Coordinates of C-alpha atoms in Angstrom, one line a residue:
M28 CA -30.2 -8.7 34.2
S29 CA -27.3 -6.2 34.8
E30 CA -25.4 -5.0 31.8
R31 CA -21.8 -6.2 31.3
P32 CA -19.2 -3.5 32.2
P33 CA -17.5 -1.7 29.3
I34 CA -14.4 -3.4 27.8
A35 CA -12.1 -0.7 29.2
V36 CA -13.4 -1.4 32.7
R37 CA -13.1 -5.2 32.3
L38 CA -9.5 -4.8 31.2
A39 CA -8.6 -2.0 33.6
G40 CA -7.0 -4.2 36.3
L41 CA -5.2 -6.5 33.8
D42 CA -1.7 -6.0 32.4
E43 CA -0.8 -9.3 30.8
L44 CA -3.1 -12.0 29.3
E45 CA -2.8 -15.4 27.8
V46 CA -4.5 -15.6 24.4
E47 CA -4.6 -17.8 21.3
V48 CA -4.6 -16.1 17.9
E49 CA -7.5 -17.0 15.6
K50 CA -6.5 -15.4 12.3
L51 CA -4.8 -12.5 10.5
V52 CA -6.7 -9.4 9.8
A53 CA -6.2 -6.8 7.1
G54 CA -3.1 -4.8 7.9
G55 CA -1.2 -7.9 9.3
D56 CA -2.2 -8.0 13.0
G57 CA -3.4 -11.2 14.5
L58 CA -6.8 -11.4 16.1
A59 CA -7.2 -13.1 19.5
R60 CA -10.0 -12.9 22.1
F61 CA -10.1 -12.6 25.8
E62 CA -13.5 -13.3 27.3
G63 CA -15.0 -12.3 24.0
I64 CA -13.0 -9.1 23.7
P65 CA -11.1 -8.7 20.4
V66 CA -7.4 -8.2 21.1
F67 CA -5.2 -7.3 18.1
V68 CA -1.6 -8.5 18.4
P69 CA 1.1 -7.4 15.8
R70 CA 3.6 -9.9 14.6
S71 CA 1.5 -12.9 15.7
A72 CA 0.5 -16.0 13.8
P73 CA -2.7 -17.9 13.6
G74 CA -2.6 -20.7 16.2
D75 CA 0.0 -18.9 18.4
R76 CA -0.6 -19.3 22.1
L77 CA 0.9 -16.1 23.6
R78 CA 1.4 -14.1 26.7
V79 CA 0.7 -10.5 25.7
R80 CA 0.9 -7.1 27.4
L81 CA -2.0 -4.7 26.9
V82 CA -0.9 -1.4 25.3
E83 CA -4.2 0.1 24.4
R84 CA -7.8 -0.3 25.7
R85 CA -10.6 0.9 23.4
P86 CA -14.4 0.8 23.9
D87 CA -14.8 -2.2 21.6
Y88 CA -11.3 -3.8 21.4
A89 CA -7.8 -3.8 22.8
R90 CA -4.3 -3.9 21.4
A91 CA -1.4 -5.9 22.9
E92 CA 2.3 -6.7 22.3
I93 CA 3.9 -10.1 22.6
V94 CA 5.7 -10.9 25.8
E95 CA 6.3 -14.6 25.1
V96 CA 5.4 -17.2 22.5
L97 CA 4.1 -20.0 24.7
A98 CA 3.4 -22.3 21.7
P99 CA 3.9 -21.2 18.0
G100 CA 1.2 -21.6 15.4
P101 CA 1.9 -23.6 12.2
G102 CA 3.8 -21.5 9.7
R103 CA 5.6 -19.3 12.3
R104 CA 9.4 -19.1 11.6
Q105 CA 12.5 -17.3 12.7
P106 CA 12.5 -14.0 10.9
P107 CA 15.2 -13.9 8.2
C108 CA 16.2 -10.3 8.8
P109 CA 18.2 -9.5 12.0
Y110 CA 16.5 -6.1 12.3
F111 CA 12.9 -7.5 12.2
V112 CA 12.2 -7.5 16.0
A113 CA 13.1 -3.8 16.4
C114 CA 12.4 -2.3 12.9
G115 CA 9.0 -1.2 11.9
G116 CA 9.4 -1.7 8.2
C117 CA 8.1 -5.2 7.9
D118 CA 5.1 -6.9 9.7
L119 CA 5.2 -10.6 8.6
Q120 CA 8.7 -11.9 8.3
H121 CA 7.8 -14.3 11.2
L122 CA 5.4 -16.2 8.8
E123 CA 6.4 -18.5 5.9
D124 CA 6.2 -16.8 2.6
D125 CA 3.4 -18.8 1.0
L126 CA 1.4 -18.6 4.2
Q127 CA 1.7 -14.8 4.2
V128 CA 0.1 -14.5 0.8
R129 CA -2.8 -16.8 1.7
L130 CA -3.6 -15.2 5.0
K131 CA -3.4 -11.6 3.5
A132 CA -5.8 -12.6 0.7
E133 CA -8.2 -14.2 3.2
A134 CA -8.1 -11.1 5.4
A135 CA -8.7 -8.8 2.4
V136 CA -11.7 -10.8 1.3
E137 CA -13.1 -10.9 4.8
T138 CA -12.8 -7.1 5.0
L139 CA -14.6 -6.6 1.8
E140 CA -17.4 -8.9 3.0
R141 CA -17.7 -7.5 6.5
L142 CA -17.3 -3.7 5.8
G143 CA -18.4 -3.6 2.1
G144 CA -21.2 -6.1 2.0
I145 CA -19.4 -7.7 -1.0
R146 CA -20.1 -11.3 -1.8
L147 CA -17.8 -12.7 -4.4
A148 CA -19.0 -15.6 -6.5
E149 CA -15.6 -17.2 -6.2
P150 CA -12.3 -16.4 -4.5
P151 CA -10.3 -13.7 -6.3
E152 CA -7.1 -14.5 -8.2
V153 CA -4.0 -13.7 -6.1
V154 CA -0.9 -12.7 -8.0
A155 CA 2.5 -12.9 -6.2
A156 CA 6.1 -13.0 -7.2
E157 CA 9.5 -12.4 -5.5
M158 CA 9.1 -12.1 -1.7
W159 CA 12.7 -10.7 -1.2
A160 CA 14.9 -8.2 -3.0
Y161 CA 11.9 -6.8 -4.8
R162 CA 11.5 -3.2 -3.5
L163 CA 12.5 -0.4 -5.9
R164 CA 12.0 2.4 -3.5
T165 CA 12.4 3.1 0.2
Q166 CA 12.2 5.9 2.7
L167 CA 14.8 6.1 5.5
H168 CA 15.3 8.5 8.4
T169 CA 18.4 9.8 10.1
D170 CA 19.5 11.0 13.5
R171 CA 22.8 11.3 15.5
D172 CA 24.0 9.0 18.2
E173 CA 25.3 10.1 21.6
H174 CA 28.7 10.9 20.0
G175 CA 27.2 13.0 17.3
R176 CA 27.7 10.4 14.5
V177 CA 25.0 10.3 11.8
R178 CA 22.9 7.2 11.7
A179 CA 20.4 6.1 9.0
G180 CA 17.6 3.5 9.2
Y181 CA 13.9 2.9 9.8
F182 CA 11.6 3.9 12.6
A183 CA 10.7 1.3 15.2
R184 CA 7.2 0.0 15.0
G185 CA 4.7 2.5 16.4
S186 CA 7.3 5.1 17.3
R187 CA 9.8 7.6 15.9
R188 CA 12.8 5.9 17.5
L189 CA 15.4 5.2 14.9
V190 CA 16.6 1.7 14.2
P191 CA 19.9 2.0 12.3
V192 CA 20.3 -0.7 9.6
E193 CA 23.1 -1.8 7.3
A194 CA 21.0 -4.3 5.4
C195 CA 17.4 -4.7 4.3
P196 CA 16.7 -7.9 2.4
I197 CA 13.4 -6.7 0.8
L198 CA 15.3 -4.0 -1.2
V199 CA 16.7 -4.6 -4.7
P200 CA 20.4 -5.1 -4.5
A201 CA 21.3 -1.6 -5.8
L202 CA 19.5 -0.1 -2.8
E203 CA 20.6 -2.6 -0.2
E204 CA 24.3 -2.3 -1.2
L205 CA 24.1 1.4 -0.4
L206 CA 23.1 0.9 3.3
P207 CA 26.4 0.1 5.0
D208 CA 28.1 3.3 3.9
L209 CA 24.9 5.5 3.6
A210 CA 25.4 7.5 6.8
A211 CA 28.9 8.4 5.9
R212 CA 27.7 9.7 2.5
L213 CA 25.1 12.1 3.8
G214 CA 27.3 15.0 4.5
E215 CA 27.5 17.3 7.5
E216 CA 23.8 18.3 7.4
P217 CA 21.9 15.1 6.6
P218 CA 18.2 15.4 5.9
R219 CA 15.8 14.0 8.5
R220 CA 14.1 11.9 5.8
L221 CA 15.7 10.4 2.7
D222 CA 13.8 8.9 -0.3
L223 CA 15.7 6.5 -2.6
L224 CA 14.6 5.0 -5.9
A225 CA 16.4 2.4 -8.1
G226 CA 16.1 2.4 -11.9
D227 CA 16.3 -0.6 -14.2
D228 CA 20.0 -0.1 -14.8
G229 CA 20.8 0.1 -11.1
R230 CA 21.1 3.9 -11.3
L231 CA 19.8 5.5 -8.1
S232 CA 17.9 8.7 -7.3
A233 CA 17.9 10.3 -3.9
A234 CA 15.7 13.1 -2.5
P235 CA 16.5 15.5 -1.2
V236 CA 19.9 16.2 -2.9
T237 CA 22.4 15.5 -0.1
G238 CA 26.0 14.4 0.3
D239 CA 27.5 12.5 -2.7
L240 CA 24.4 10.5 -3.3
P241 CA 23.2 10.3 -7.0
H242 CA 20.1 12.2 -7.8
G243 CA 18.0 13.1 -10.8
E244 CA 15.8 10.9 -13.0
V245 CA 15.9 7.1 -13.4
T246 CA 14.2 5.0 -16.0
L247 CA 11.8 2.1 -15.3
Q248 CA 10.4 -0.1 -18.1
V249 CA 6.8 -1.4 -17.6
G250 CA 5.8 -3.6 -20.4
E251 CA 6.4 -1.7 -23.7
L252 CA 6.4 1.7 -22.0
S253 CA 9.3 3.6 -20.5
Y254 CA 8.9 5.9 -17.4
R255 CA 11.3 8.5 -16.1
L256 CA 10.9 9.9 -12.6
D257 CA 12.9 10.7 -9.5
A258 CA 12.8 9.7 -5.9
R259 CA 10.3 12.5 -5.1
S260 CA 7.5 10.8 -7.0
F261 CA 5.4 7.9 -6.0
F262 CA 5.7 4.7 -8.1
Q263 CA 4.7 1.1 -7.3
A264 CA 7.6 -0.6 -5.6
H265 CA 7.6 -4.2 -6.6
R266 CA 10.0 -4.6 -9.5
T267 CA 8.4 -7.5 -11.3
L268 CA 4.7 -7.2 -10.4
V269 CA 4.1 -3.6 -11.7
A270 CA 3.7 -4.8 -15.3
G271 CA 1.1 -7.3 -14.3
L272 CA -0.8 -4.8 -12.1
V273 CA -1.0 -2.4 -15.0
A274 CA -2.1 -5.0 -17.5
R275 CA -4.8 -6.2 -15.2
A276 CA -6.0 -2.7 -14.3
V277 CA -6.1 -1.4 -17.9
G278 CA -7.3 -4.6 -19.4
P279 CA -8.4 -5.1 -23.0
W280 CA -11.1 -2.5 -23.1
Q281 CA -11.0 0.4 -25.6
G282 CA -12.9 3.6 -26.4
D283 CA -12.9 7.3 -27.0
A284 CA -12.4 9.0 -23.7
A285 CA -10.9 7.9 -20.4
V286 CA -9.9 9.7 -17.1
D287 CA -7.1 8.7 -14.8
L288 CA -7.5 10.1 -11.3
Y289 CA -4.5 10.3 -8.9
A290 CA -2.4 9.7 -12.0
G291 CA 1.0 10.2 -10.5
V292 CA 3.8 10.0 -13.1
G293 CA 1.4 8.3 -15.6
L294 CA 1.7 4.7 -14.6
F295 CA -1.8 3.9 -15.9
T296 CA -2.2 7.0 -18.0
L297 CA 0.2 5.8 -20.7
P298 CA -1.3 2.4 -21.3
L299 CA -4.7 3.9 -21.3
A300 CA -3.6 6.3 -24.0
R301 CA -2.8 3.3 -26.2
R302 CA -6.4 2.1 -25.9
Y303 CA -8.4 5.4 -25.7
R304 CA -8.4 8.3 -28.1
A305 CA -8.3 10.9 -25.4
V306 CA -7.1 10.5 -21.8
T307 CA -7.3 13.1 -19.1
A308 CA -4.8 12.5 -16.2
V309 CA -5.5 14.5 -13.0
E310 CA -2.7 14.8 -10.5
G311 CA -2.1 17.4 -7.7
D312 CA 1.7 16.9 -7.2
R313 CA 3.6 19.3 -9.5
V314 CA 6.7 17.1 -9.7
A315 CA 4.6 14.1 -10.7
V316 CA 2.8 16.3 -13.3
R317 CA 6.0 17.2 -14.9
H318 CA 7.1 13.6 -15.1
A319 CA 3.7 12.5 -16.5
R320 CA 3.9 15.0 -19.3
G321 CA 7.4 14.0 -20.1
N322 CA 6.6 10.3 -20.1
A323 CA 3.7 10.9 -22.5
R324 CA 5.9 12.8 -24.9
R325 CA 8.8 10.3 -24.6
N326 CA 6.5 7.4 -25.5
R327 CA 5.0 9.4 -28.4
L328 CA 1.4 9.2 -27.0
V329 CA -1.0 11.7 -28.4
G330 CA -4.3 12.7 -26.9
V331 CA -3.0 12.9 -23.3
E332 CA -3.9 15.9 -21.2
V333 CA -2.3 16.1 -17.7
V334 CA -4.3 18.4 -15.4
P335 CA -2.2 19.9 -12.5
Q336 CA -5.0 19.9 -10.0
A337 CA -6.0 18.1 -6.9
V338 CA -8.7 15.5 -7.7
E339 CA -10.9 16.8 -4.9
S340 CA -11.2 20.2 -6.5
W341 CA -11.3 18.9 -10.1
V342 CA -14.1 16.4 -9.5
R343 CA -16.8 18.9 -10.4
R344 CA -15.5 18.8 -14.0
L345 CA -16.0 15.0 -14.4
P346 CA -18.0 14.6 -17.6
A347 CA -20.8 12.2 -18.2
G348 CA -20.6 9.6 -20.9
L349 CA -17.0 8.6 -20.4
D350 CA -15.9 5.2 -21.6
R351 CA -13.6 4.7 -18.7
V352 CA -12.5 6.1 -15.3
L353 CA -9.6 4.7 -13.4
V354 CA -8.9 5.7 -9.8
D355 CA -5.8 4.9 -7.7
P356 CA -6.4 6.9 -4.5
P357 CA -4.2 7.1 -1.4
R358 CA -5.0 5.0 1.7
S359 CA -7.8 7.3 2.7
G360 CA -9.8 6.2 -0.4
L361 CA -12.2 8.2 -2.5
P362 CA -13.6 11.5 -1.0
A363 CA -17.3 11.7 -0.7
P364 CA -17.7 14.3 -3.6
L365 CA -15.9 11.9 -6.0
R366 CA -18.0 8.9 -5.0
A367 CA -21.1 11.1 -5.6
A368 CA -19.8 12.2 -9.0
L369 CA -19.0 8.7 -10.1
L370 CA -22.6 7.6 -9.1
E371 CA -24.0 10.5 -11.0
K372 CA -21.9 10.3 -14.2
R373 CA -21.5 6.5 -14.4
P374 CA -18.7 5.9 -16.9
R375 CA -19.1 2.6 -18.9
R376 CA -16.3 1.1 -16.8
L377 CA -14.8 2.1 -13.5
T378 CA -11.5 0.6 -12.3
Y379 CA -10.5 1.0 -8.7
V380 CA -6.9 0.3 -7.6
S381 CA -6.6 0.2 -3.8
C382 CA -3.9 -0.3 -1.3
H383 CA -6.3 -0.3 1.7
P384 CA -9.1 -3.0 2.0
A385 CA -11.1 -1.1 4.6
T386 CA -11.5 2.2 2.7
L387 CA -12.0 0.2 -0.5
A388 CA -14.8 -1.7 1.2
R389 CA -16.4 1.5 2.4
D390 CA -16.3 3.0 -1.1
L391 CA -17.6 -0.2 -2.8
R392 CA -20.5 -0.3 -0.4
Q393 CA -21.6 3.2 -1.5
L394 CA -20.7 2.6 -5.2
A395 CA -22.9 -0.5 -5.2
A396 CA -25.9 1.8 -5.6
G397 CA -24.8 2.3 -9.2
Y398 CA -22.2 -0.3 -10.1
A399 CA -21.8 -4.1 -10.1
I400 CA -18.4 -5.8 -9.6
D401 CA -17.0 -7.3 -12.8
G402 CA -13.8 -8.7 -11.4
V403 CA -11.4 -8.6 -8.4
T404 CA -7.7 -9.4 -8.4
L405 CA -5.3 -9.2 -5.5
F406 CA -1.6 -8.4 -5.9
D407 CA 1.0 -9.0 -3.2
L408 CA 3.0 -5.9 -4.0
F409 CA 4.3 -5.6 -0.5
P410 CA 5.7 -9.0 0.6
Q411 CA 6.7 -9.2 4.3
S412 CA 4.2 -6.5 5.1
G413 CA 0.5 -6.7 5.9
H414 CA -0.5 -4.7 2.8
L415 CA -2.1 -6.0 -0.4
E416 CA -3.1 -4.2 -3.6
T417 CA -6.6 -4.8 -5.0
V418 CA -7.8 -4.2 -8.5
V419 CA -11.6 -4.0 -8.8
Q420 CA -13.4 -3.7 -12.2
L421 CA -16.9 -2.2 -12.0
V422 CA -19.7 -1.7 -14.6
P423 CA -22.8 0.4 -14.2
R424 CA -26.1 -1.1 -13.2
E425 CA -29.1 -0.1 -15.2
K426 CA -30.7 3.0 -13.7
S427 CA -34.2 2.4 -12.4
R428 CA -36.9 4.2 -14.2

């Protein structure tokens, strides 16, 4: 029997296909199949029957863009934002809000099972809140039109073409109200990239310092703790879910020594310091380190050491016998030396906060050699996008003799 030609060959003479979307996958794309070939289609909905144009052919899958919705799937809607079609900021505005949350949770669990070999005894709790006007921080870009006028907005999906915007309904009001006049306030030499952050009182911080935009520190209250930071530093963006995320990640456990890796401005460091006698926070960004130290002092927390060092270089110092380690890595997940150190040192509790199910699954598959899962919670910190935050609690398995 002759072997079937490679996928790229089978699709080589095709430009457009008719497909039906089966489900949403992690990241927000829809999955369809053409003669058994997986075809990933952004901004599609389960049950959609579509005419699509192939834009990428890979050895084991293809990517396509929608040409026409022949028949909409259940839950598809008209996107509320007029910029959605062109703008690359959101992925899922074409889906009803409740359906988004359910589909993202199903996709995250499927990814953990398929890539991580994780079998959960029961579906994880999914925590959601406001789907609109929730975002405390944003990153915009600028250019000039054919007449030399400054424009500000977001990049189009999959490109660096600017889509100028004067509204963004996922931003908190203090940020969205800035958009109509933003370009005019950037001065004669606007930055190519602009980060904006809104504090609890509506005060704004912009980075870099430009035009007449406000800058400097703002205050954000999370539970009983107060954080000061500016637009240069990372902070979770959902204005009402941050406190719940922190509470679930830190939990009720107590002890003598804890380590917070990728600590940022101290989001988890501070509440850990209320439950552990000594907390070491490791963070490589110098601005975040300064804010973390200031936040610990401002909240009168003793026993906090903030180490200004990249986690990847500090990991050799990870001690054995810790009561707790909490990790909140970037999308790339845990580097191999850190996974190895965690398996060797085995703290009494390991908490993993992840924004990327695929790299989380990879890391959990390797950590399973030394840890058992003690709980999983999903947080919809990024409504209207394909992203979901996951908190995993792990406890060490008994070492074999």
